[in-house]
mmCIF file with all atom_site columns, C-alpha atoms in Angstrom:
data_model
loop_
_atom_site.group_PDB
_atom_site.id
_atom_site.type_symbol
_atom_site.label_atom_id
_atom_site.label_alt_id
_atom_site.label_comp_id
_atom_site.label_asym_id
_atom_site.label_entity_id
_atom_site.label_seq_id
_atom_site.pdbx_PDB_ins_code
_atom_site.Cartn_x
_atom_site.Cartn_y
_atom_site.Cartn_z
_atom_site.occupancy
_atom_site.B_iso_or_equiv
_atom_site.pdbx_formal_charge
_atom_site.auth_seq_id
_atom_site.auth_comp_id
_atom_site.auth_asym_id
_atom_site.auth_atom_id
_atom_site.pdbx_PDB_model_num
ATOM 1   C CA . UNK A 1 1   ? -9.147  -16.067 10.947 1.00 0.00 ? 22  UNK A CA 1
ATOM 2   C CA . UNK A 1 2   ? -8.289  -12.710 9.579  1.00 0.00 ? 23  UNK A CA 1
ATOM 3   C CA . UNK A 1 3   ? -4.966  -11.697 7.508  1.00 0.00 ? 24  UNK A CA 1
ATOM 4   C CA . UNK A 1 4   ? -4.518  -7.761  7.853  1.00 0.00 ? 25  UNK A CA 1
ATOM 5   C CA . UNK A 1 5   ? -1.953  -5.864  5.518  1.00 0.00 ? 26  UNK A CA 1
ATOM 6   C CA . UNK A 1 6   ? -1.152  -2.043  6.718  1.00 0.00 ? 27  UNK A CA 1
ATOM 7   C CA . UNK A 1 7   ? 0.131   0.560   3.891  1.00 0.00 ? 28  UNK A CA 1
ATOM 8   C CA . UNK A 1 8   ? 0.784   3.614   3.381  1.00 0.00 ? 29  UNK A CA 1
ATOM 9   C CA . UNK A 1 9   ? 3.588   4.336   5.967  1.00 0.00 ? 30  UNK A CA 1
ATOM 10  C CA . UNK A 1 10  ? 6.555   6.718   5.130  1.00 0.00 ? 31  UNK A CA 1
ATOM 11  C CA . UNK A 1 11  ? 8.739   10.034  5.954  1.00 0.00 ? 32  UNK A CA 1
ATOM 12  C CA . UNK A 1 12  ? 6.674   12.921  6.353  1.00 0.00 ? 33  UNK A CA 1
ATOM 13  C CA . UNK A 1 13  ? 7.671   16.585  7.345  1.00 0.00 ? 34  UNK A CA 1
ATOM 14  C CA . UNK A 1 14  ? 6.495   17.681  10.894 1.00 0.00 ? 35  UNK A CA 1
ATOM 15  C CA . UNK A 1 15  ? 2.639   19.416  10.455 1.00 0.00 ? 36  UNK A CA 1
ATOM 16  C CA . UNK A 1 16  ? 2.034   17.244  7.531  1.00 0.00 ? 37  UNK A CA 1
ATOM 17  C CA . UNK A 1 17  ? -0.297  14.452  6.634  1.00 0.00 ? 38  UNK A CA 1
ATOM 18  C CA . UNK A 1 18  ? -0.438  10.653  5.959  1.00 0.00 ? 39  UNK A CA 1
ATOM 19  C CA . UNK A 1 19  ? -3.227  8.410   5.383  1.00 0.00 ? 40  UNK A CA 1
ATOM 20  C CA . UNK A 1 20  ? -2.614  4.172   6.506  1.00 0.00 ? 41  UNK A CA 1
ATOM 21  C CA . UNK A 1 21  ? -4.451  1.324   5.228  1.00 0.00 ? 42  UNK A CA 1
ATOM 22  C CA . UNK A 1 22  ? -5.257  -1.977  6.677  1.00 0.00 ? 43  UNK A CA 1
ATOM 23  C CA . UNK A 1 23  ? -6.823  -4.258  4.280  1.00 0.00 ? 44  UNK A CA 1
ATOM 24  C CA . UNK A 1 24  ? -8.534  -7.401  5.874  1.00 0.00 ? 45  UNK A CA 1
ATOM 25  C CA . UNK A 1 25  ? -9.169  -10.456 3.775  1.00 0.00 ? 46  UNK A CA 1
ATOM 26  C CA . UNK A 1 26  ? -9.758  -14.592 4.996  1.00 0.00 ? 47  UNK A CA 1
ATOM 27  C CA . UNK A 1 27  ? -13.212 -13.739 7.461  1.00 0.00 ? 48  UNK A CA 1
ATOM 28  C CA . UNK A 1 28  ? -16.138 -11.403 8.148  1.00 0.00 ? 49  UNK A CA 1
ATOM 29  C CA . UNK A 1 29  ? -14.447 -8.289  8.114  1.00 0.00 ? 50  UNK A CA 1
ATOM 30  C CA . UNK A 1 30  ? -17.511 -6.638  9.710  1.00 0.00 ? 51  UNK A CA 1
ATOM 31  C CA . UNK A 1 31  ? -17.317 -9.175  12.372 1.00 0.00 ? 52  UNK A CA 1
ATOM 32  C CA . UNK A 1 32  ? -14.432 -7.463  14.216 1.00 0.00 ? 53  UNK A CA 1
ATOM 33  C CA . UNK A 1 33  ? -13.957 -3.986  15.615 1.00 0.00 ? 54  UNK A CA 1
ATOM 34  C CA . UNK A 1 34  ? -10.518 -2.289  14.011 1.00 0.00 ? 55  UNK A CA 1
ATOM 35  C CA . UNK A 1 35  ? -7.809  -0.569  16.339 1.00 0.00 ? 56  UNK A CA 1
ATOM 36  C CA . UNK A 1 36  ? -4.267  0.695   15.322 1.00 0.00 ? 57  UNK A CA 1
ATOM 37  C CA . UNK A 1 37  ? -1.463  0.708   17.527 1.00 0.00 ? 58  UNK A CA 1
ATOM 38  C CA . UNK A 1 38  ? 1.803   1.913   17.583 1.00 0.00 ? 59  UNK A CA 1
ATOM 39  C CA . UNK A 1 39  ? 5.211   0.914   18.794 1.00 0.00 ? 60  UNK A CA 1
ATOM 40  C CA . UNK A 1 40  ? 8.484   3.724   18.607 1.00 0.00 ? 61  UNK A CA 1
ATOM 41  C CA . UNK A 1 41  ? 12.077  1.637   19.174 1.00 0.00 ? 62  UNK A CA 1
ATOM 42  C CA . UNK A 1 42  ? 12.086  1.388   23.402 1.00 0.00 ? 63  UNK A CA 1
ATOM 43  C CA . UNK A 1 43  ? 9.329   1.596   24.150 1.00 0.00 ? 64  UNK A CA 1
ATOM 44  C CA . UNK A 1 44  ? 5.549   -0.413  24.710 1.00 0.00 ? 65  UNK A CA 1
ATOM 45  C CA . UNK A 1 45  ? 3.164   -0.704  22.062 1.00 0.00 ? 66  UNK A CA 1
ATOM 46  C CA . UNK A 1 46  ? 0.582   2.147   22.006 1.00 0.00 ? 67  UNK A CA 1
ATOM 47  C CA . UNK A 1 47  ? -3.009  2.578   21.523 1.00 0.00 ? 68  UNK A CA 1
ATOM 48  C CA . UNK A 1 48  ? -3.718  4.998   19.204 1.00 0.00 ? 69  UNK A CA 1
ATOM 49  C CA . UNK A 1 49  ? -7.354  4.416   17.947 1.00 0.00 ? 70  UNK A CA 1
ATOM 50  C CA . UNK A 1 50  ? -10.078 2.184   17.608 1.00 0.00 ? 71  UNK A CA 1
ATOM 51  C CA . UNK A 1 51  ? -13.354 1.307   15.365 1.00 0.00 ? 72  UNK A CA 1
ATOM 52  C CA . UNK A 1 52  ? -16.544 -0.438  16.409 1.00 0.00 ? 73  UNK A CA 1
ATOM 53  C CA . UNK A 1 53  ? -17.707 -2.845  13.477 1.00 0.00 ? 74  UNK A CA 1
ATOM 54  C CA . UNK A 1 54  ? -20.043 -0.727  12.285 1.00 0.00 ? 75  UNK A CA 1
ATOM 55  C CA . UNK A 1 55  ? -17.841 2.478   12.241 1.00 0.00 ? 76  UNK A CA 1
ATOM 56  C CA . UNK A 1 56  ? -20.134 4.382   14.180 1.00 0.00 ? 77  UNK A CA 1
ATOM 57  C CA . UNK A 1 57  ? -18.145 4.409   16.791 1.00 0.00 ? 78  UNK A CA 1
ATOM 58  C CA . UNK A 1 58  ? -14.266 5.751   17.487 1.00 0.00 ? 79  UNK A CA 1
ATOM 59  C CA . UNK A 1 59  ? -12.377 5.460   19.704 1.00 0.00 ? 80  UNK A CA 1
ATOM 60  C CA . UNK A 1 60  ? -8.532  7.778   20.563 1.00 0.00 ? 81  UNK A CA 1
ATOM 61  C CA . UNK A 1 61  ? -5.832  8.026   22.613 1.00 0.00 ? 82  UNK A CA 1
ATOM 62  C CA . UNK A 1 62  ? -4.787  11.177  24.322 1.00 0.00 ? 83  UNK A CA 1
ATOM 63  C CA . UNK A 1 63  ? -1.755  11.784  22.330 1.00 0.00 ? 84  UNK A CA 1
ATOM 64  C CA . UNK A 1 64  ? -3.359  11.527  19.069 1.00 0.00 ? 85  UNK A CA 1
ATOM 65  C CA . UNK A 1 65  ? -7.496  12.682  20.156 1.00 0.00 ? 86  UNK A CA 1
ATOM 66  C CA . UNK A 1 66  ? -7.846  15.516  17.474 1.00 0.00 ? 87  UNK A CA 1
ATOM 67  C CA . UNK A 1 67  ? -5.074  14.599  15.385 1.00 0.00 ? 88  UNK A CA 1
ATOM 68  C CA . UNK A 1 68  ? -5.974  11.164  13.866 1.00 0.00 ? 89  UNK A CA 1
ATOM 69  C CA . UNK A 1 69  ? -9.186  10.177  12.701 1.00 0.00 ? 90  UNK A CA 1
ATOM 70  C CA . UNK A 1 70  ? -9.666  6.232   11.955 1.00 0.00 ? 91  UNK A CA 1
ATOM 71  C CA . UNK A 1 71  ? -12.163 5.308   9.397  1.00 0.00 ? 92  UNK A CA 1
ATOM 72  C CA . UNK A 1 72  ? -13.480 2.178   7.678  1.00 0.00 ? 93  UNK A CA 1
ATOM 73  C CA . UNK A 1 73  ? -15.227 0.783   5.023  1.00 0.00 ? 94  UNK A CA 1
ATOM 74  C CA . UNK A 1 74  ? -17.159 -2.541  5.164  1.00 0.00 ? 95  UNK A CA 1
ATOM 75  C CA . UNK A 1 75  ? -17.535 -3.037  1.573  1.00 0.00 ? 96  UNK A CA 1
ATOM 76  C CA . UNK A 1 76  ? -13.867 -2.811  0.930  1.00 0.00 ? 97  UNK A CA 1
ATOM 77  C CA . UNK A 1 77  ? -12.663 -4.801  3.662  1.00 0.00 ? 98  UNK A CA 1
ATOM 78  C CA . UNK A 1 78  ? -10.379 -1.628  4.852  1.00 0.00 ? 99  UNK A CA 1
ATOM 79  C CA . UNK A 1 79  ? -10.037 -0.025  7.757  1.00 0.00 ? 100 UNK A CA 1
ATOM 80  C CA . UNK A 1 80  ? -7.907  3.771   7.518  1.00 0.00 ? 101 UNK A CA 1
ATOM 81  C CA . UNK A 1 81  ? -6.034  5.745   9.810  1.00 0.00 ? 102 UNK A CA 1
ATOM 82  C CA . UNK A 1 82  ? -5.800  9.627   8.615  1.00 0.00 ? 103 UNK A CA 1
ATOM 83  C CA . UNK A 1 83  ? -2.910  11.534  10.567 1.00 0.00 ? 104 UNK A CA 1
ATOM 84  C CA . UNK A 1 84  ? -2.369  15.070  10.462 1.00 0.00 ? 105 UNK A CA 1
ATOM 85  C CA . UNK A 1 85  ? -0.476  17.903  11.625 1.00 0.00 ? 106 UNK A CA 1
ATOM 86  C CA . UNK A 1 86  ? 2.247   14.979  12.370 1.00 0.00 ? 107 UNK A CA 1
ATOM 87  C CA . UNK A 1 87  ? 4.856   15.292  14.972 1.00 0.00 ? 108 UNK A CA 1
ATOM 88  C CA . UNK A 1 88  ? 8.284   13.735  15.553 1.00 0.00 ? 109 UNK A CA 1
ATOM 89  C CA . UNK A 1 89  ? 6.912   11.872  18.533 1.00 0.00 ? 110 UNK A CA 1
ATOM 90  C CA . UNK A 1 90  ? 4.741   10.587  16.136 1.00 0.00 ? 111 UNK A CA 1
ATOM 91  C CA . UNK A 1 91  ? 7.276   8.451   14.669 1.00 0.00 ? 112 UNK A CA 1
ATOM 92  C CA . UNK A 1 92  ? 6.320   4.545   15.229 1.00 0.00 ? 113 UNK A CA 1
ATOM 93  C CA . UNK A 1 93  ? 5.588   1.004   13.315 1.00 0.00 ? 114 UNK A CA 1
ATOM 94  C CA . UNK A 1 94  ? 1.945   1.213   13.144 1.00 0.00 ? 115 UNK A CA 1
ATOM 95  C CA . UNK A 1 95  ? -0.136  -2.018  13.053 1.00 0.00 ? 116 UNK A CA 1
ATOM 96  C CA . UNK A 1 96  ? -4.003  -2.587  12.770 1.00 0.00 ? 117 UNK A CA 1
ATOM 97  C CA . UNK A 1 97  ? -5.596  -5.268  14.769 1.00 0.00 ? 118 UNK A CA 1
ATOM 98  C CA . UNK A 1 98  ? -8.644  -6.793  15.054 1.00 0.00 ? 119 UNK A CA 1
ATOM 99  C CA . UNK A 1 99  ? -11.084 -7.437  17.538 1.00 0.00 ? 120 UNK A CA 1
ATOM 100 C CA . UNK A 1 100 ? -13.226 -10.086 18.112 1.00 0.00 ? 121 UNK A CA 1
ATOM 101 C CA . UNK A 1 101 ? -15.164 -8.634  21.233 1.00 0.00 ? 122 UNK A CA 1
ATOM 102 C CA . UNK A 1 102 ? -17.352 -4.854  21.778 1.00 0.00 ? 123 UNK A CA 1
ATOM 103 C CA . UNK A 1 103 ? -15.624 -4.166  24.007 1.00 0.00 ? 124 UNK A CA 1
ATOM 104 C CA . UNK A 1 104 ? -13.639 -1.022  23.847 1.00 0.00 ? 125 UNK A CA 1
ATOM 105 C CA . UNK A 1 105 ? -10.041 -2.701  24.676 1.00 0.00 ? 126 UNK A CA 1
ATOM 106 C CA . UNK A 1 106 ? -7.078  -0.427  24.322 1.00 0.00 ? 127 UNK A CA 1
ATOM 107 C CA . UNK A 1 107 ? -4.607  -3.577  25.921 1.00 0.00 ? 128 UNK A CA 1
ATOM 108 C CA . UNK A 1 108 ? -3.075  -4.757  22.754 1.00 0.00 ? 129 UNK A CA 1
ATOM 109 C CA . UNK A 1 109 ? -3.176  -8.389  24.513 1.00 0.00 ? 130 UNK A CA 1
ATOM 110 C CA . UNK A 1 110 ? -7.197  -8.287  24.186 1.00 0.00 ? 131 UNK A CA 1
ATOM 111 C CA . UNK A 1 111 ? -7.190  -8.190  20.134 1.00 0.00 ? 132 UNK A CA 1
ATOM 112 C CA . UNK A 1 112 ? -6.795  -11.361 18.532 1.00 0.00 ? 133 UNK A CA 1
ATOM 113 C CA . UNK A 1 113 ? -5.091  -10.413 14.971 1.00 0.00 ? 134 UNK A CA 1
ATOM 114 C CA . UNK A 1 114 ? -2.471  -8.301  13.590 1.00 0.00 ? 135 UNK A CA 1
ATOM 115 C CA . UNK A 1 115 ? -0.678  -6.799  10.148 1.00 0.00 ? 136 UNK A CA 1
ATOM 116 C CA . UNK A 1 116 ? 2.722   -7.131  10.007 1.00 0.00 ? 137 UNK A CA 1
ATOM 117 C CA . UNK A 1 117 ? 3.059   -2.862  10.597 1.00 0.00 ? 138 UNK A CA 1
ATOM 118 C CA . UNK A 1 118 ? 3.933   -0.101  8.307  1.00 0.00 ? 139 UNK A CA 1
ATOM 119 C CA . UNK A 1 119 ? 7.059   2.265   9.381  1.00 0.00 ? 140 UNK A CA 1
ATOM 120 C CA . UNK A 1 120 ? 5.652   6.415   9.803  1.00 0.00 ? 141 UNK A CA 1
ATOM 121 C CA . UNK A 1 121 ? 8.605   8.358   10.532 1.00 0.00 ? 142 UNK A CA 1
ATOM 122 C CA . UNK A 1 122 ? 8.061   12.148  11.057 1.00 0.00 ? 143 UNK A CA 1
ATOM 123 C CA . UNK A 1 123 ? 11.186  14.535  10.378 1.00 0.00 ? 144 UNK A CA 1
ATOM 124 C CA . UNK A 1 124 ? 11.750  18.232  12.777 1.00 0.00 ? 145 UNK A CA 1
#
């Protein structure tokens, strides 16, 4: 099993800039390939962009492709989500997850662990 903790959320101006962590701790952190998805009151929970375990590889979805850039580093058991030029449609609970599988799964059903989220909340 994995335990994942998200941080870093908060209320940001639209065009600016936040940074999220997910630290991982209880298994192989390496083991698993990192997404973070995102879920705005109403609505389903979106992906928004995903790590293979080595890093080498990222993964985005459309809204965010350009925006967001998700990082992560091995040795620290973190995986990061860097946002900028944030929009009000932006404004979500973001959660990491983990992924057992290579497989490039955007369904939130196909990871296997989750944080408890971090509120983002972008202001007009």
């Amino acid at each position: 099993q994995v335990q994942l903790v998200e941080s870093g959320g908060g209320l940001v101006q639209a065009g600016g800039s936040l940074r999220l962590s997910c630290a991982a701790s209880g298994s192989t952190f390496s083991s698993y390939a990192m997404g973070w998805f995102r879920q705005a009151p109403g609505k389903e929970r979106e992906f928004v962009a995903r790590s293979s375990r080595s890093g080498l590889s990222t993964y985005y979805g459309d809204s965010v492709s350009g925006r967001f850039t998700i990082s992560r580093d091995n040795a620290k058991n973190t995986v990061y989500l860097q946002m900028n030029s944030l929009k009000p449609e932006d404004t979500a609970v973001y959660y990491c997850a983990a992924d057992r599988t290579v497989v490039r799964n955007t369904d939130p059903n196909k990871y296997d662990y989750w944080g408890q989220g971090t509120q983002v909340t972008v202001s007009s």
